[in-house]
Amino acid sequence: MKALFRLIRVVLCTTLMAGSAFALDVPVLTGRIVDNAKVFSAEQQREIAQMLEELERSTTAQVVVLTVPSLKGDTPFDFSQRVFDHWKLGQKGKDNGLLLSFFVKEKKGRVHVGYGLEGIIPDAER
């Protein structure tokens, strides 16, 4: 769990330092990191994806990191909820998905948690 919280802190700090502009549609799930704000280098993406893959192997929790250039008037909760539902994160029957969403222009982040992980990690917004 310490590794997950460390990962969340690293991703949040890195994300809040960048900026860009894209449409605010639910993006296509392309992997463990969907970096629409172009925050991460290819090497950083590989490292984080590897950590998330290892976390899933050891805990079965499915974690995805999403960066978005701007909410464009949407709320972190609403957008993250739409993405979480559309992507169907977590294993069927366990509902153990976790979405780390970061909104660069607004300097906000959201941890969106499936019901199967709520006892361990609460939903959070900052």
Short mmCIF file of C-alpha atoms in Angstrom, two decimals:
data_model
loop_
_atom_site.label_atom_id
_atom_site.label_comp_id
_atom_site.label_asym_id
_atom_site.label_seq_id
_atom_site.Cartn_x
_atom_site.Cartn_y
_atom_site.Cartn_z
CA MET A 1 0.00 0.00 0.00
CA LYS A 2 2.88 2.39 0.73
CA ALA A 3 4.04 1.95 -2.86
CA LEU A 4 0.59 2.88 -4.17
CA PHE A 5 0.45 6.05 -2.08
CA ARG A 6 3.99 6.96 -3.16
CA LEU A 7 2.95 6.42 -6.79
CA ILE A 8 -0.10 8.65 -6.31
CA ARG A 9 2.09 11.42 -4.87
CA VAL A 10 4.65 11.16 -7.70
CA VAL A 11 1.99 11.19 -10.40
CA LEU A 12 0.13 14.10 -8.80
CA CYS A 13 3.28 16.23 -8.44
CA THR A 14 4.39 15.52 -12.00
CA THR A 15 0.96 16.16 -13.45
CA LEU A 16 0.39 19.49 -11.78
CA MET A 17 3.52 20.91 -13.42
CA ALA A 18 2.35 20.55 -17.05
CA GLY A 19 -0.28 22.05 -19.39
CA SER A 20 -1.98 21.54 -22.80
CA ALA A 21 -5.43 21.54 -24.50
CA PHE A 22 -7.69 18.70 -25.77
CA ALA A 23 -11.42 18.01 -25.98
CA LEU A 24 -13.04 16.63 -22.83
CA ASP A 25 -14.58 13.46 -24.25
CA VAL A 26 -14.12 10.17 -22.44
CA PRO A 27 -10.79 9.04 -23.88
CA VAL A 28 -10.07 5.62 -25.26
CA LEU A 29 -8.54 3.26 -22.71
CA THR A 30 -5.18 2.49 -24.31
CA GLY A 31 -3.29 1.09 -21.33
CA ARG A 32 -2.53 1.62 -17.67
CA ILE A 33 -1.62 5.24 -18.43
CA VAL A 34 -3.76 7.47 -20.64
CA ASP A 35 -1.64 10.61 -20.84
CA ASN A 36 -3.80 13.01 -22.85
CA ALA A 37 -2.10 16.01 -21.23
CA LYS A 38 1.31 14.71 -22.38
CA VAL A 39 2.74 14.95 -18.88
CA PHE A 40 4.93 11.85 -18.87
CA SER A 41 7.92 10.90 -20.95
CA ALA A 42 7.91 7.50 -22.62
CA GLU A 43 10.30 6.24 -19.94
CA GLN A 44 8.09 7.50 -17.11
CA GLN A 45 5.08 5.84 -18.71
CA ARG A 46 6.94 2.53 -18.93
CA GLU A 47 8.04 2.74 -15.29
CA ILE A 48 4.60 3.65 -13.94
CA ALA A 49 2.87 1.05 -16.13
CA GLN A 50 5.27 -1.59 -14.85
CA MET A 51 4.51 -0.63 -11.23
CA LEU A 52 0.77 -0.76 -11.90
CA GLU A 53 1.09 -4.14 -13.61
CA GLU A 54 3.01 -5.48 -10.61
CA LEU A 55 0.41 -4.02 -8.25
CA GLU A 56 -2.38 -5.74 -10.19
CA ARG A 57 -0.54 -9.07 -10.11
CA SER A 58 -0.01 -8.89 -6.36
CA THR A 59 -3.39 -7.44 -5.30
CA THR A 60 -5.73 -7.95 -8.32
CA ALA A 61 -6.62 -4.22 -8.12
CA GLN A 62 -6.73 -2.60 -11.55
CA VAL A 63 -5.30 0.94 -11.45
CA VAL A 64 -5.27 3.37 -14.37
CA VAL A 65 -3.71 6.86 -14.49
CA LEU A 66 -5.44 9.50 -16.63
CA THR A 67 -4.14 12.99 -17.35
CA VAL A 68 -6.45 15.57 -18.85
CA PRO A 69 -5.33 19.03 -20.00
CA SER A 70 -8.51 20.76 -18.74
CA LEU A 71 -11.91 19.94 -17.31
CA LYS A 72 -13.46 22.60 -19.58
CA GLY A 73 -16.17 23.38 -17.03
CA ASP A 74 -16.84 19.80 -15.93
CA THR A 75 -16.27 18.69 -12.33
CA PRO A 76 -13.53 16.25 -11.32
CA PHE A 77 -16.13 13.91 -9.81
CA ASP A 78 -18.49 13.87 -12.80
CA PHE A 79 -15.78 13.40 -15.40
CA SER A 80 -13.97 10.71 -13.39
CA GLN A 81 -17.25 8.89 -12.79
CA ARG A 82 -18.03 8.86 -16.52
CA VAL A 83 -14.55 7.59 -17.36
CA PHE A 84 -14.60 4.96 -14.60
CA ASP A 85 -18.01 3.67 -15.70
CA HIS A 86 -17.16 3.73 -19.41
CA TRP A 87 -13.84 1.92 -18.92
CA LYS A 88 -15.38 -0.61 -16.49
CA LEU A 89 -12.28 -0.63 -14.30
CA GLY A 90 -11.74 -3.52 -11.91
CA GLN A 91 -12.44 -7.20 -12.10
CA LYS A 92 -16.02 -8.33 -12.60
CA GLY A 93 -17.51 -9.34 -9.28
CA LYS A 94 -14.72 -7.64 -7.29
CA ASP A 95 -15.26 -4.04 -8.46
CA ASN A 96 -11.64 -3.40 -7.54
CA GLY A 97 -10.73 -0.67 -10.01
CA LEU A 98 -9.05 2.61 -9.19
CA LEU A 99 -8.79 5.64 -11.46
CA LEU A 100 -6.23 8.36 -10.75
CA SER A 101 -7.38 11.40 -12.76
CA PHE A 102 -5.32 14.57 -12.99
CA PHE A 103 -6.57 17.83 -14.49
CA VAL A 104 -3.59 19.97 -15.37
CA LYS A 105 -5.08 23.42 -16.02
CA GLU A 106 -7.19 23.26 -12.86
CA LYS A 107 -4.33 21.77 -10.83
CA LYS A 108 -6.72 19.17 -9.46
CA GLY A 109 -6.69 15.44 -9.06
CA ARG A 110 -9.23 12.78 -8.20
CA VAL A 111 -8.94 9.24 -6.87
CA HIS A 112 -12.01 7.32 -8.05
CA VAL A 113 -12.38 3.95 -6.35
CA GLY A 114 -14.55 0.93 -7.11
CA TYR A 115 -16.71 -0.36 -4.26
CA GLY A 116 -14.39 -3.33 -3.76
CA LEU A 117 -11.53 -1.01 -2.70
CA GLU A 118 -13.46 1.63 -0.74
CA GLY A 119 -12.64 0.02 2.59
CA ILE A 120 -8.94 0.34 1.79
CA ILE A 121 -8.74 3.56 -0.25
CA PRO A 122 -11.46 6.21 -0.04
CA ASP A 123 -12.50 8.38 -3.00
CA ALA A 124 -10.63 11.67 -2.81
CA GLU A 125 -10.38 14.96 -4.60
CA ARG A 126 -7.73 17.62 -4.27
#
